[in-house]
Amino acid sequence: MSELTMQHWIDGQTVVEEGVPIIDIDSPTTGKVIGGVAEASPELVERAIQGARRAQKEWAAMSLAKRTAIMFNFRNLMVERQDELAAIIVKEGGKTHGDALGEIARGLEIVEFACGIHNALKGDYTSGASTGVDIHTIRQPVGVVGCICPFNFPMMVPMWMHPMALATGNAVVLKPATPVPTVSLTVARMYQEAGLPDGLFQVVTGDRQVVEQMLASDGIDAISFVGSTPVARIIAEGCAKSGKRYQALGGANNHAIVMPDANLDFAAKHIVSGAFGAAGQRCMALPVVVAVGGAADPLIEKVKARAEALVVGPGEDPASELGPVISSASKQRIVSWIDEAEAAGARVVLDGRSFQHPDEQFAGGNWLGPTILDNVPLETKVYCQEVFGPVLVVVRADSYEEAIAIVNASEFGNGSAIFTESGDVARRFELDAEAGMVGINVPIPVPVGYYSFGGWKGSLYGDVKMHGQEGVNFYTKQKVITTRWAGKADEHVGLDFVATKDR
Ligand code: NAD
């Protein structure tokens, strides 16, 4: 039995459910069990949903000034406690302390946007649309929102959702990713400390069974999901069946084109960061470079020199630049995909498969060193699927036209980048790239909080992205109100909805 068992947070308190399965939390750094996650029963998930429904009604009626005051308090608590939050993320997820602080900072952008939600909720007004008739719009909360999250950003991805959902007047039922639940349970306590009424932020832990109940329940009005593409599809189908609003962000396989005129030192530096940061476990990681013409050989040399100097080690060590991957199953899958590509003719430029941490206490960790593969056949898994590990695949092309065709053939369309010194080529790429987020000399073009985040093709099911104005639209329903008052103007109006000269 594990040393620490995570339970649920419902109606402002910890809830322990007896007799349910406990899923181990393994440390990615040591391989040892460091905790357990209770798999909530369908009855408990429903209890959390119904508690959220009760709390939401009063919350939706509360003034914007009061709601945003709570968001301000929450924002200040996050800033004060970011090191504590980062330490939890590092312990369960294995990323470096710097990466953990980075995801908190990106999450904070959304809280800060939510602090100013009154701006985004302003409606339209048309005076005198018809004789004596005015029209205005309001946005009202959808109700109870189910948030289902992936392991790789235990803090940031839920924060794409809950600050926006709460500030717009909804209640949230959050299911964190199974291996990394603790930071969400800590956030729940912080919201309470910030003054959020109980029941508005519920956390139920577990895996598939919890998601299935959220999909089945009539008490959930909308689902925000981020995770892999196959599960995004399950969410989209489940929501379509039960008539829920949904946004389901899936996986990615982001490409960057490097043109021969690019500043190759600059490109190499940013490609290393894009490919190997967070051990490649980012939906906006950069696992594929399409090198055009003469760019390939010098670029590979420069990338290799930087990548082999990266310090691989535990996230708690400030010297570490690259932590372990999340699980031994993930490590085995990545190694087997590298093996397959090598057997198919790819050249292994840098080989991280056999990396072992020298310190005995980390011998059981899921270590992989940075790996670079050149001339990778396009039908191999490591090229065409999402590797989600510290692997950079290099593909060669003779021209921009060939390169963009390779980029756009991907089943995913999350992010895409180009390195070039030519404004003309950059502009062509900006228009040609079939991706939701595009970088010009920027390898990981994650939009700031007041823009919206989301991809195209297999990277997003549903058409509404996360945060920014699209996030506001997702968590609210617009209403159009047409008003007329009996009085002098009324004398001129004919039958309603009939076009007359008196309109
Ligand atoms: P995952 O799809 O395995 O899990 C995501 C969530 O779905 C988890 O909470 C999990 O418990 C639940 N889940 C898993 N299988 C399920 C099933 N069969 N039925 C119902 N629910 C299920 O993803 P992950 O491995 O935790 O995270 C990595 C993935 O997330 C990668 O594919 C990555 O690209 C993606 N991701 C995408 C974005 C984006 O913005 N597009 C951002 C971060 C991560």
Coordinates of C-alpha atoms and ligand atoms in Angstrom, one line a residue:
M1 CA 0.0 0.0 0.0
S2 CA 1.3 3.4 -0.9
E3 CA 2.6 6.0 1.6
L4 CA 0.1 8.7 0.5
T5 CA -3.4 8.1 -1.0
M6 CA -5.0 10.9 -2.8
Q7 CA -8.7 11.3 -2.1
H8 CA -11.3 13.6 -3.6
W9 CA -12.3 17.2 -2.8
I10 CA -16.1 17.6 -2.7
D11 CA -18.1 20.5 -1.3
G12 CA -15.1 22.1 0.4
Q13 CA -13.7 19.0 2.1
T14 CA -11.6 15.9 1.6
V15 CA -13.8 12.9 0.9
V16 CA -12.5 9.3 1.5
E17 CA -14.3 6.5 -0.2
E18 CA -13.8 3.0 1.2
G19 CA -13.4 -0.1 -0.8
V20 CA -12.5 1.4 -4.2
P21 CA -9.4 0.5 -6.3
I22 CA -6.2 2.5 -5.6
I23 CA -4.0 3.1 -8.6
D24 CA -0.3 3.5 -7.7
I25 CA 1.6 6.7 -8.4
D26 CA 5.1 5.8 -9.5
S27 CA 7.9 8.3 -9.3
P28 CA 9.3 8.8 -12.8
T29 CA 12.7 9.6 -11.2
T30 CA 13.1 6.5 -9.0
G31 CA 10.5 4.1 -10.3
K32 CA 9.3 3.6 -6.7
V33 CA 5.7 3.9 -5.6
I34 CA 5.2 7.4 -3.9
G35 CA 1.4 7.4 -3.6
G36 CA -1.9 6.2 -4.8
V37 CA -5.0 7.5 -6.5
A38 CA -8.4 6.5 -5.4
E39 CA -10.7 5.6 -8.4
A40 CA -14.0 7.4 -7.6
S41 CA -17.1 5.3 -8.0
P42 CA -19.8 6.6 -10.4
E43 CA -22.0 7.4 -7.3
L44 CA -19.3 9.6 -5.9
V45 CA -18.7 11.4 -9.2
E46 CA -22.4 12.0 -9.3
R47 CA -22.4 13.4 -5.8
A48 CA -19.7 15.8 -6.8
I49 CA -21.6 16.9 -9.9
Q50 CA -24.9 17.4 -7.9
G51 CA -23.0 19.5 -5.3
A52 CA -21.6 21.6 -8.1
R53 CA -25.1 22.1 -9.5
R54 CA -26.4 23.4 -6.2
A55 CA -23.5 25.8 -5.7
Q56 CA -23.5 27.1 -9.2
K57 CA -26.9 28.8 -9.0
E58 CA -25.9 31.2 -6.3
W59 CA -22.5 31.8 -7.9
A60 CA -24.0 32.7 -11.2
A61 CA -26.1 35.3 -9.5
M62 CA -23.1 36.9 -7.7
S63 CA -21.8 40.2 -9.0
L64 CA -18.8 40.2 -11.3
A65 CA -17.0 42.5 -8.8
K66 CA -17.3 39.8 -6.1
R67 CA -16.4 36.9 -8.4
T68 CA -13.3 38.7 -9.7
A69 CA -12.2 39.7 -6.2
I70 CA -11.9 36.0 -5.5
M71 CA -9.9 35.4 -8.7
F72 CA -7.5 38.2 -7.6
N73 CA -7.1 36.5 -4.2
F74 CA -6.4 33.2 -5.9
R75 CA -3.9 34.8 -8.2
N76 CA -1.9 36.2 -5.3
L77 CA -1.9 32.9 -3.5
M78 CA -0.5 31.2 -6.6
V79 CA 2.3 33.7 -6.9
E80 CA 3.1 33.3 -3.2
R81 CA 3.1 29.5 -3.3
Q82 CA 4.5 28.8 -6.7
D83 CA 7.6 27.0 -5.4
E84 CA 5.5 24.7 -3.3
L85 CA 3.3 24.0 -6.3
A86 CA 6.3 23.4 -8.5
A87 CA 7.8 20.9 -6.1
I88 CA 4.6 18.8 -6.2
I89 CA 4.7 18.9 -10.0
V90 CA 8.3 17.8 -10.1
K91 CA 7.8 15.0 -7.6
E92 CA 4.9 13.4 -9.4
G93 CA 5.6 14.3 -13.0
G94 CA 9.4 14.3 -13.1
K95 CA 9.9 17.6 -15.0
T96 CA 12.5 20.0 -13.9
H97 CA 11.7 22.7 -11.3
G98 CA 12.3 25.4 -14.0
D99 CA 9.8 23.7 -16.3
A100 CA 7.3 23.4 -13.5
L101 CA 7.6 27.1 -12.7
G102 CA 7.2 27.8 -16.4
E103 CA 3.9 26.1 -16.5
I104 CA 2.7 27.9 -13.4
A105 CA 3.6 31.2 -15.1
R106 CA 1.6 30.3 -18.2
G107 CA -1.3 29.2 -16.1
L108 CA -1.2 32.5 -14.2
E109 CA -1.8 34.4 -17.5
I110 CA -5.2 32.8 -17.6
V111 CA -6.0 33.7 -14.0
E112 CA -5.0 37.3 -14.8
F113 CA -7.3 37.2 -17.8
A114 CA -10.1 35.9 -15.6
C115 CA -9.5 38.7 -13.1
G116 CA -10.6 41.1 -16.0
I117 CA -13.5 38.9 -17.2
H118 CA -15.9 41.8 -17.0
N119 CA -14.3 43.1 -20.2
A120 CA -14.8 39.9 -22.1
L121 CA -18.4 39.6 -20.9
K122 CA -19.6 42.9 -22.3
G123 CA -22.5 42.6 -24.6
D124 CA -23.7 44.4 -27.7
Y125 CA -26.5 47.0 -27.8
T126 CA -28.4 48.3 -30.7
S127 CA -30.7 51.2 -30.0
G128 CA -33.7 51.7 -32.3
A129 CA -33.4 48.5 -34.3
S130 CA -37.0 49.0 -35.2
T131 CA -39.4 51.8 -34.1
G132 CA -39.2 51.8 -30.3
V133 CA -37.3 48.5 -30.3
D134 CA -33.8 48.0 -28.8
I135 CA -31.7 44.9 -28.9
H136 CA -28.9 43.8 -26.5
T137 CA -27.0 40.6 -25.8
I138 CA -25.9 39.0 -22.6
R139 CA -23.7 35.9 -21.9
Q140 CA -24.8 33.5 -19.2
P141 CA -22.8 30.5 -17.7
V142 CA -23.4 27.1 -19.2
G143 CA -23.7 25.6 -15.7
V144 CA -21.5 22.7 -14.6
V145 CA -18.3 22.1 -16.6
G146 CA -16.4 18.8 -16.5
C147 CA -12.6 19.3 -16.9
I148 CA -10.5 16.2 -17.9
C149 CA -6.8 16.7 -18.1
P150 CA -3.5 15.1 -19.3
F151 CA -0.4 14.2 -17.2
N152 CA 2.1 16.5 -18.9
F153 CA 1.0 19.9 -17.5
P154 CA -0.7 19.1 -14.2
M155 CA -1.1 22.8 -13.4
M156 CA -1.2 24.7 -16.6
V157 CA -3.8 22.7 -18.6
P158 CA -6.4 22.6 -15.8
M159 CA -5.7 26.4 -15.6
W160 CA -6.7 26.8 -19.2
M161 CA -10.1 25.7 -18.0
H162 CA -11.1 26.4 -14.4
P163 CA -10.3 30.2 -14.0
M164 CA -12.2 30.9 -17.1
A165 CA -15.1 28.6 -16.2
L166 CA -15.4 30.0 -12.7
A167 CA -15.0 33.6 -13.6
T168 CA -17.8 33.3 -16.1
G169 CA -20.1 31.9 -13.4
N170 CA -19.9 28.1 -13.8
A171 CA -19.0 25.3 -11.3
V172 CA -16.2 22.9 -12.2
V173 CA -15.8 19.2 -11.6
L174 CA -12.1 18.4 -12.4
K175 CA -10.6 15.0 -13.1
P176 CA -6.8 15.4 -13.0
A177 CA -4.6 13.0 -14.9
T178 CA -4.2 9.8 -12.9
P179 CA -0.4 10.0 -12.2
V180 CA -0.4 13.7 -11.1
P181 CA -3.4 14.4 -8.9
T182 CA -1.9 16.3 -5.9
V183 CA -1.4 19.7 -7.4
S184 CA -5.1 19.9 -8.3
L185 CA -6.1 18.9 -4.8
T186 CA -3.8 21.7 -3.5
V187 CA -5.4 24.2 -5.9
A188 CA -8.8 23.2 -4.5
R189 CA -7.7 24.2 -1.0
M190 CA -6.2 27.5 -2.4
Y191 CA -9.5 28.4 -4.0
Q192 CA -11.2 27.8 -0.6
E193 CA -8.6 30.1 1.0
A194 CA -9.2 32.7 -1.7
G195 CA -12.9 32.8 -0.7
L196 CA -14.5 30.6 -3.4
P197 CA -17.7 29.1 -2.0
D198 CA -17.7 25.4 -1.5
G199 CA -19.0 23.1 -4.2
L200 CA -17.8 25.3 -7.1
F201 CA -14.4 23.5 -7.5
Q202 CA -14.8 19.8 -7.1
V203 CA -11.9 17.3 -7.7
V204 CA -12.6 13.7 -8.3
T205 CA -9.6 11.4 -8.9
G206 CA -9.4 8.2 -10.9
D207 CA -9.2 7.2 -14.5
R208 CA -11.6 6.1 -17.3
Q209 CA -14.5 5.2 -15.0
V210 CA -14.7 8.8 -13.7
V211 CA -14.7 10.2 -17.3
E212 CA -17.4 7.7 -18.3
Q213 CA -19.7 8.9 -15.5
M214 CA -19.0 12.6 -16.4
L215 CA -20.0 11.8 -20.0
A216 CA -23.1 9.9 -18.9
S217 CA -24.3 12.4 -16.3
D218 CA -27.1 14.8 -17.1
G219 CA -25.7 17.1 -14.4
I220 CA -22.7 18.1 -16.6
D221 CA -23.4 20.7 -19.2
A222 CA -20.1 21.0 -21.0
I223 CA -16.8 19.2 -21.1
S224 CA -13.3 20.6 -21.6
F225 CA -10.8 17.9 -22.4
V226 CA -7.1 17.9 -23.2
G227 CA -5.2 14.6 -23.8
S228 CA -4.4 12.2 -26.6
T229 CA -6.3 12.1 -29.9
P230 CA -8.0 8.7 -29.4
V231 CA -9.4 9.8 -26.1
A232 CA -10.4 13.3 -27.5
R233 CA -12.5 11.3 -30.1
I234 CA -14.2 9.3 -27.3
I235 CA -15.0 12.6 -25.6
A236 CA -16.4 14.2 -28.8
E237 CA -18.6 11.1 -29.5
G238 CA -19.8 10.8 -25.9
C239 CA -20.7 14.5 -25.7
A240 CA -22.4 14.4 -29.1
K241 CA -24.6 11.5 -27.9
S242 CA -25.6 13.1 -24.6
G243 CA -26.0 16.6 -26.1
K244 CA -23.2 18.3 -24.1
R245 CA -21.1 21.2 -25.4
Y246 CA -17.5 20.1 -25.7
Q247 CA -14.0 21.1 -26.7
A248 CA -11.5 18.2 -26.9
L249 CA -7.9 19.0 -27.6
G250 CA -5.9 16.0 -28.8
G251 CA -2.3 15.0 -29.6
A252 CA 0.3 16.6 -31.8
N253 CA 3.3 16.0 -34.0
N254 CA 4.6 19.5 -34.6
H255 CA 7.0 20.2 -37.5
A256 CA 9.5 23.0 -38.1
I257 CA 10.8 23.8 -41.5
V258 CA 14.4 25.2 -41.6
M259 CA 15.2 27.1 -44.7
P260 CA 18.7 27.3 -46.1
D261 CA 18.7 31.1 -45.4
A262 CA 17.9 30.6 -41.7
N263 CA 20.3 31.7 -39.0
L264 CA 21.3 28.2 -38.1
D265 CA 22.9 28.9 -34.7
F266 CA 19.7 30.7 -33.6
A267 CA 17.5 27.8 -35.1
A268 CA 19.6 25.1 -33.4
K269 CA 19.3 26.7 -30.0
H270 CA 15.5 27.0 -30.3
I271 CA 15.0 23.6 -31.8
V272 CA 16.9 21.9 -28.9
S273 CA 14.6 23.7 -26.5
G274 CA 11.5 22.8 -28.5
A275 CA 12.5 19.1 -29.0
F276 CA 14.0 18.3 -25.6
G277 CA 12.4 20.7 -23.1
A278 CA 10.2 18.8 -20.6
A279 CA 11.7 15.6 -22.1
G280 CA 9.6 16.2 -25.2
Q281 CA 6.4 15.7 -23.3
R282 CA 4.6 18.8 -24.5
C283 CA 1.8 19.0 -27.0
M284 CA 3.7 21.9 -28.4
A285 CA 7.0 20.1 -28.4
L286 CA 9.0 20.1 -31.7
P287 CA 9.8 16.5 -32.5
V288 CA 10.2 17.0 -36.3
V289 CA 12.5 19.2 -38.3
V290 CA 12.2 19.4 -42.1
A291 CA 15.5 20.7 -43.3
V292 CA 15.5 22.2 -46.7
G293 CA 18.5 21.9 -49.1
G294 CA 21.9 22.7 -47.6
A295 CA 20.5 23.5 -44.2
A296 CA 20.4 19.8 -43.1
D297 CA 24.1 18.9 -42.4
P298 CA 25.2 22.1 -40.6
L299 CA 22.0 22.2 -38.6
I300 CA 22.3 18.6 -37.4
E301 CA 25.9 19.3 -36.2
K302 CA 24.8 22.4 -34.3
V303 CA 21.7 20.7 -32.8
K304 CA 23.8 17.6 -31.8
A305 CA 26.5 19.7 -30.1
R306 CA 23.8 21.5 -27.9
A307 CA 21.7 18.4 -27.3
E308 CA 24.6 16.2 -26.1
A309 CA 25.6 18.9 -23.6
L310 CA 22.1 18.8 -21.9
V311 CA 22.2 17.6 -18.3
V312 CA 19.8 14.7 -17.8
G313 CA 18.8 14.3 -14.1
P314 CA 16.1 14.5 -11.4
G315 CA 13.9 17.6 -11.6
E316 CA 14.7 18.5 -8.0
D317 CA 18.4 19.1 -9.0
P318 CA 18.7 22.7 -10.2
A319 CA 21.4 21.6 -12.7
S320 CA 19.1 19.2 -14.5
E321 CA 17.8 20.3 -17.9
L322 CA 16.0 17.2 -18.9
G323 CA 14.0 14.9 -16.5
P324 CA 12.8 11.3 -17.0
V325 CA 9.7 10.4 -19.0
I326 CA 6.4 9.7 -17.2
S327 CA 6.4 5.9 -17.0
S328 CA 8.4 2.8 -17.9
A329 CA 5.7 1.9 -20.4
S330 CA 6.3 5.2 -22.1
K331 CA 10.1 4.7 -22.1
Q332 CA 9.7 1.3 -23.7
R333 CA 7.4 2.5 -26.4
I334 CA 9.8 5.4 -27.3
V335 CA 12.8 3.0 -27.4
S336 CA 10.9 0.5 -29.6
W337 CA 10.0 3.3 -32.1
I338 CA 13.6 4.4 -32.3
D339 CA 14.7 0.8 -32.9
E340 CA 12.1 0.5 -35.6
A341 CA 13.3 3.7 -37.4
E342 CA 16.9 2.5 -37.2
A343 CA 16.0 -0.8 -38.7
A344 CA 14.1 1.0 -41.5
G345 CA 17.3 2.9 -42.4
A346 CA 17.3 6.1 -40.2
R347 CA 20.7 7.3 -39.1
V348 CA 21.1 7.6 -35.3
V349 CA 23.0 10.9 -34.8
L350 CA 22.7 10.9 -31.1
D351 CA 21.5 7.9 -29.1
G352 CA 19.8 8.4 -25.7
R353 CA 18.3 4.9 -25.5
S354 CA 20.9 3.4 -23.0
F355 CA 21.2 6.5 -20.8
Q356 CA 21.4 5.5 -17.1
H357 CA 21.6 7.9 -14.3
P358 CA 24.9 7.3 -12.4
D359 CA 23.4 7.8 -9.0
E360 CA 22.1 4.4 -7.5
Q361 CA 19.0 6.0 -6.0
F362 CA 17.8 6.9 -9.5
A363 CA 18.6 3.6 -11.1
G364 CA 14.9 2.7 -11.5
G365 CA 13.9 6.1 -13.2
N366 CA 12.5 6.3 -16.7
W367 CA 15.6 7.9 -18.2
L368 CA 16.2 8.6 -21.8
G369 CA 18.9 10.8 -23.2
P370 CA 18.3 13.2 -26.0
T371 CA 18.1 11.3 -29.3
I372 CA 18.5 12.7 -32.9
L373 CA 17.5 10.7 -35.9
D374 CA 18.3 11.7 -39.5
N375 CA 16.9 10.6 -42.8
V376 CA 13.9 9.1 -41.1
P377 CA 11.5 7.2 -43.4
L378 CA 8.1 8.8 -43.4
E379 CA 6.2 5.6 -42.7
T380 CA 7.9 4.9 -39.4
K381 CA 6.0 5.4 -36.1
V382 CA 8.6 7.7 -34.7
Y383 CA 7.9 10.1 -37.6
C384 CA 4.2 9.8 -38.2
Q385 CA 2.9 9.3 -34.7
E386 CA 3.3 11.4 -31.5
V387 CA 6.6 10.3 -29.9
F388 CA 6.1 12.3 -26.6
G389 CA 9.7 11.8 -25.6
P390 CA 13.2 13.5 -26.0
V391 CA 13.5 12.5 -29.7
L392 CA 14.2 14.8 -32.7
V393 CA 13.4 13.4 -36.1
V394 CA 15.1 15.1 -39.1
V395 CA 13.6 14.8 -42.5
R396 CA 15.2 16.3 -45.6
A397 CA 13.4 18.2 -48.5
D398 CA 14.8 19.9 -51.6
S399 CA 12.5 22.9 -51.6
Y400 CA 9.9 24.9 -49.6
E401 CA 7.1 23.3 -51.7
E402 CA 8.3 19.8 -50.8
A403 CA 8.7 20.8 -47.1
I404 CA 5.3 22.3 -46.7
A405 CA 3.7 19.3 -48.4
I406 CA 5.4 17.1 -45.7
V407 CA 4.2 19.3 -42.9
N408 CA 0.6 19.4 -44.1
A409 CA 0.4 15.7 -44.7
S410 CA 0.4 15.1 -40.9
E411 CA -2.8 13.9 -39.3
F412 CA -2.2 16.5 -36.6
G413 CA -2.3 20.3 -36.8
N414 CA -1.4 21.7 -33.4
G415 CA 1.6 23.9 -34.0
S416 CA 4.0 24.5 -36.8
A417 CA 7.1 26.7 -37.3
I418 CA 9.5 28.0 -39.8
F419 CA 13.0 29.3 -39.4
T420 CA 14.0 31.7 -42.2
E421 CA 15.3 35.2 -42.8
S422 CA 12.9 35.7 -45.7
G423 CA 9.8 37.7 -45.0
D424 CA 8.3 36.4 -48.2
V425 CA 8.8 32.7 -47.4
A426 CA 7.6 33.3 -43.8
R427 CA 4.4 35.0 -45.1
R428 CA 3.8 32.1 -47.5
F429 CA 4.2 29.6 -44.6
E430 CA 1.9 31.6 -42.4
L431 CA -0.8 31.2 -45.0
D432 CA 0.0 27.6 -46.1
A433 CA 0.5 25.8 -42.8
E434 CA -2.4 23.6 -41.7
A435 CA -2.0 24.2 -38.0
G436 CA -3.8 26.2 -35.4
M437 CA -0.7 27.9 -34.0
V438 CA 2.2 29.0 -36.2
G439 CA 5.7 30.3 -35.2
I440 CA 7.9 32.4 -37.4
N441 CA 11.4 31.8 -35.9
V442 CA 9.5 30.7 -32.7
P443 CA 9.7 26.9 -32.1
I444 CA 6.8 26.6 -29.6
P445 CA 4.2 29.2 -30.6
V446 CA 2.0 28.9 -27.5
P447 CA -0.3 31.9 -27.5
V448 CA -0.4 34.2 -24.5
G449 CA -3.4 33.9 -22.2
Y450 CA -5.6 36.6 -23.9
Y451 CA -5.4 34.7 -27.2
S452 CA -6.8 31.2 -27.7
F453 CA -5.0 27.9 -27.7
G454 CA -5.9 25.1 -30.0
G455 CA -5.0 23.2 -33.1
W456 CA -6.6 21.9 -36.3
K457 CA -7.3 18.4 -37.7
G458 CA -6.6 15.6 -35.2
S459 CA -5.4 18.1 -32.6
L460 CA -8.9 19.5 -31.8
Y461 CA -12.4 18.0 -31.8
G462 CA -15.1 20.6 -31.6
D463 CA -14.4 24.0 -32.9
V464 CA -13.9 26.2 -29.8
K465 CA -10.4 26.6 -28.5
M466 CA -9.1 27.1 -24.9
H467 CA -8.9 30.5 -23.1
G468 CA -9.0 34.0 -24.5
Q469 CA -12.3 35.1 -26.0
E470 CA -13.0 31.6 -27.4
G471 CA -12.7 30.3 -23.8
V472 CA -15.3 32.9 -22.7
N473 CA -17.6 31.9 -25.5
F474 CA -17.2 28.2 -24.6
Y475 CA -18.2 28.7 -21.0
T476 CA -21.1 31.0 -21.7
K477 CA -24.3 30.9 -23.7
Q478 CA -25.2 34.1 -25.5
K479 CA -28.8 35.4 -25.3
V480 CA -30.2 38.2 -27.6
I481 CA -32.9 40.3 -25.9
T482 CA -35.3 42.4 -27.9
T483 CA -37.1 45.1 -25.9
R484 CA -40.1 47.4 -26.5
W485 CA -42.0 49.5 -24.0
A486 CA -45.6 50.5 -24.5
G487 CA -45.7 54.2 -25.2
K488 CA -45.7 56.7 -28.0
A489 CA -43.4 54.7 -30.3
D490 CA -45.8 51.7 -30.1
E491 CA -48.5 53.6 -32.1
H492 CA -46.4 53.3 -35.3
V493 CA -45.7 49.6 -35.1
G494 CA -47.7 47.1 -37.1
L495 CA -47.9 43.3 -36.5
D496 CA -44.8 41.8 -34.9
F497 CA -42.3 40.2 -37.3
V498 CA -44.2 41.6 -40.4
A499 CA -42.2 43.9 -42.5
T500 CA -44.1 47.2 -42.7
K501 CA -43.3 50.7 -43.7
D502 CA -43.3 51.5 -40.0
R503 CA -40.3 49.4 -39.1
Ligands
NAD1 P1 -4.6 10.6 -22.2 O1 -5.4 10.8 -23.4 O2 -4.1 9.2 -22.0 O3 -5.4 11.0 -20.9 C1 -6.0 12.2 -20.8 C2 -7.2 12.1 -19.8 O4 -8.2 11.1 -20.3 C3 -6.7 11.6 -18.4 O5 -7.4 12.3 -17.4 C4 -7.1 10.1 -18.5 O6 -7.4 9.6 -17.2 C5 -8.4 10.1 -19.4 N1 -8.5 8.8 -20.1 C6 -7.5 8.0 -20.6 N2 -8.0 7.0 -21.3 C7 -9.3 7.2 -21.3 C8 -10.4 6.4 -21.9 N3 -10.2 5.3 -22.6 N4 -11.7 6.8 -21.7 C9 -11.9 8.0 -21.0 N5 -10.9 8.7 -20.4 C10 -9.6 8.3 -20.6 O7 -3.4 11.6 -22.3 P2 -2.1 11.7 -21.4 O8 -1.2 10.6 -21.7 O9 -2.4 11.9 -20.0 O10 -1.4 13.1 -21.9 C11 -0.6 13.2 -23.1 C12 -1.4 13.5 -24.3 O11 -2.1 14.8 -24.1 C13 -0.6 13.7 -25.5 O12 -1.2 13.1 -26.6 C14 -0.5 15.2 -25.7 O13 -0.2 15.7 -27.0 C15 -1.9 15.6 -25.2 N6 -1.9 17.0 -24.9 C16 -2.5 17.8 -25.7 C17 -2.5 19.2 -25.5 C18 -3.2 20.1 -26.5 O14 -3.3 21.3 -26.1 N7 -3.6 19.7 -27.6 C19 -2.0 19.7 -24.3 C20 -1.4 18.8 -23.4 C21 -1.3 17.4 -23.7

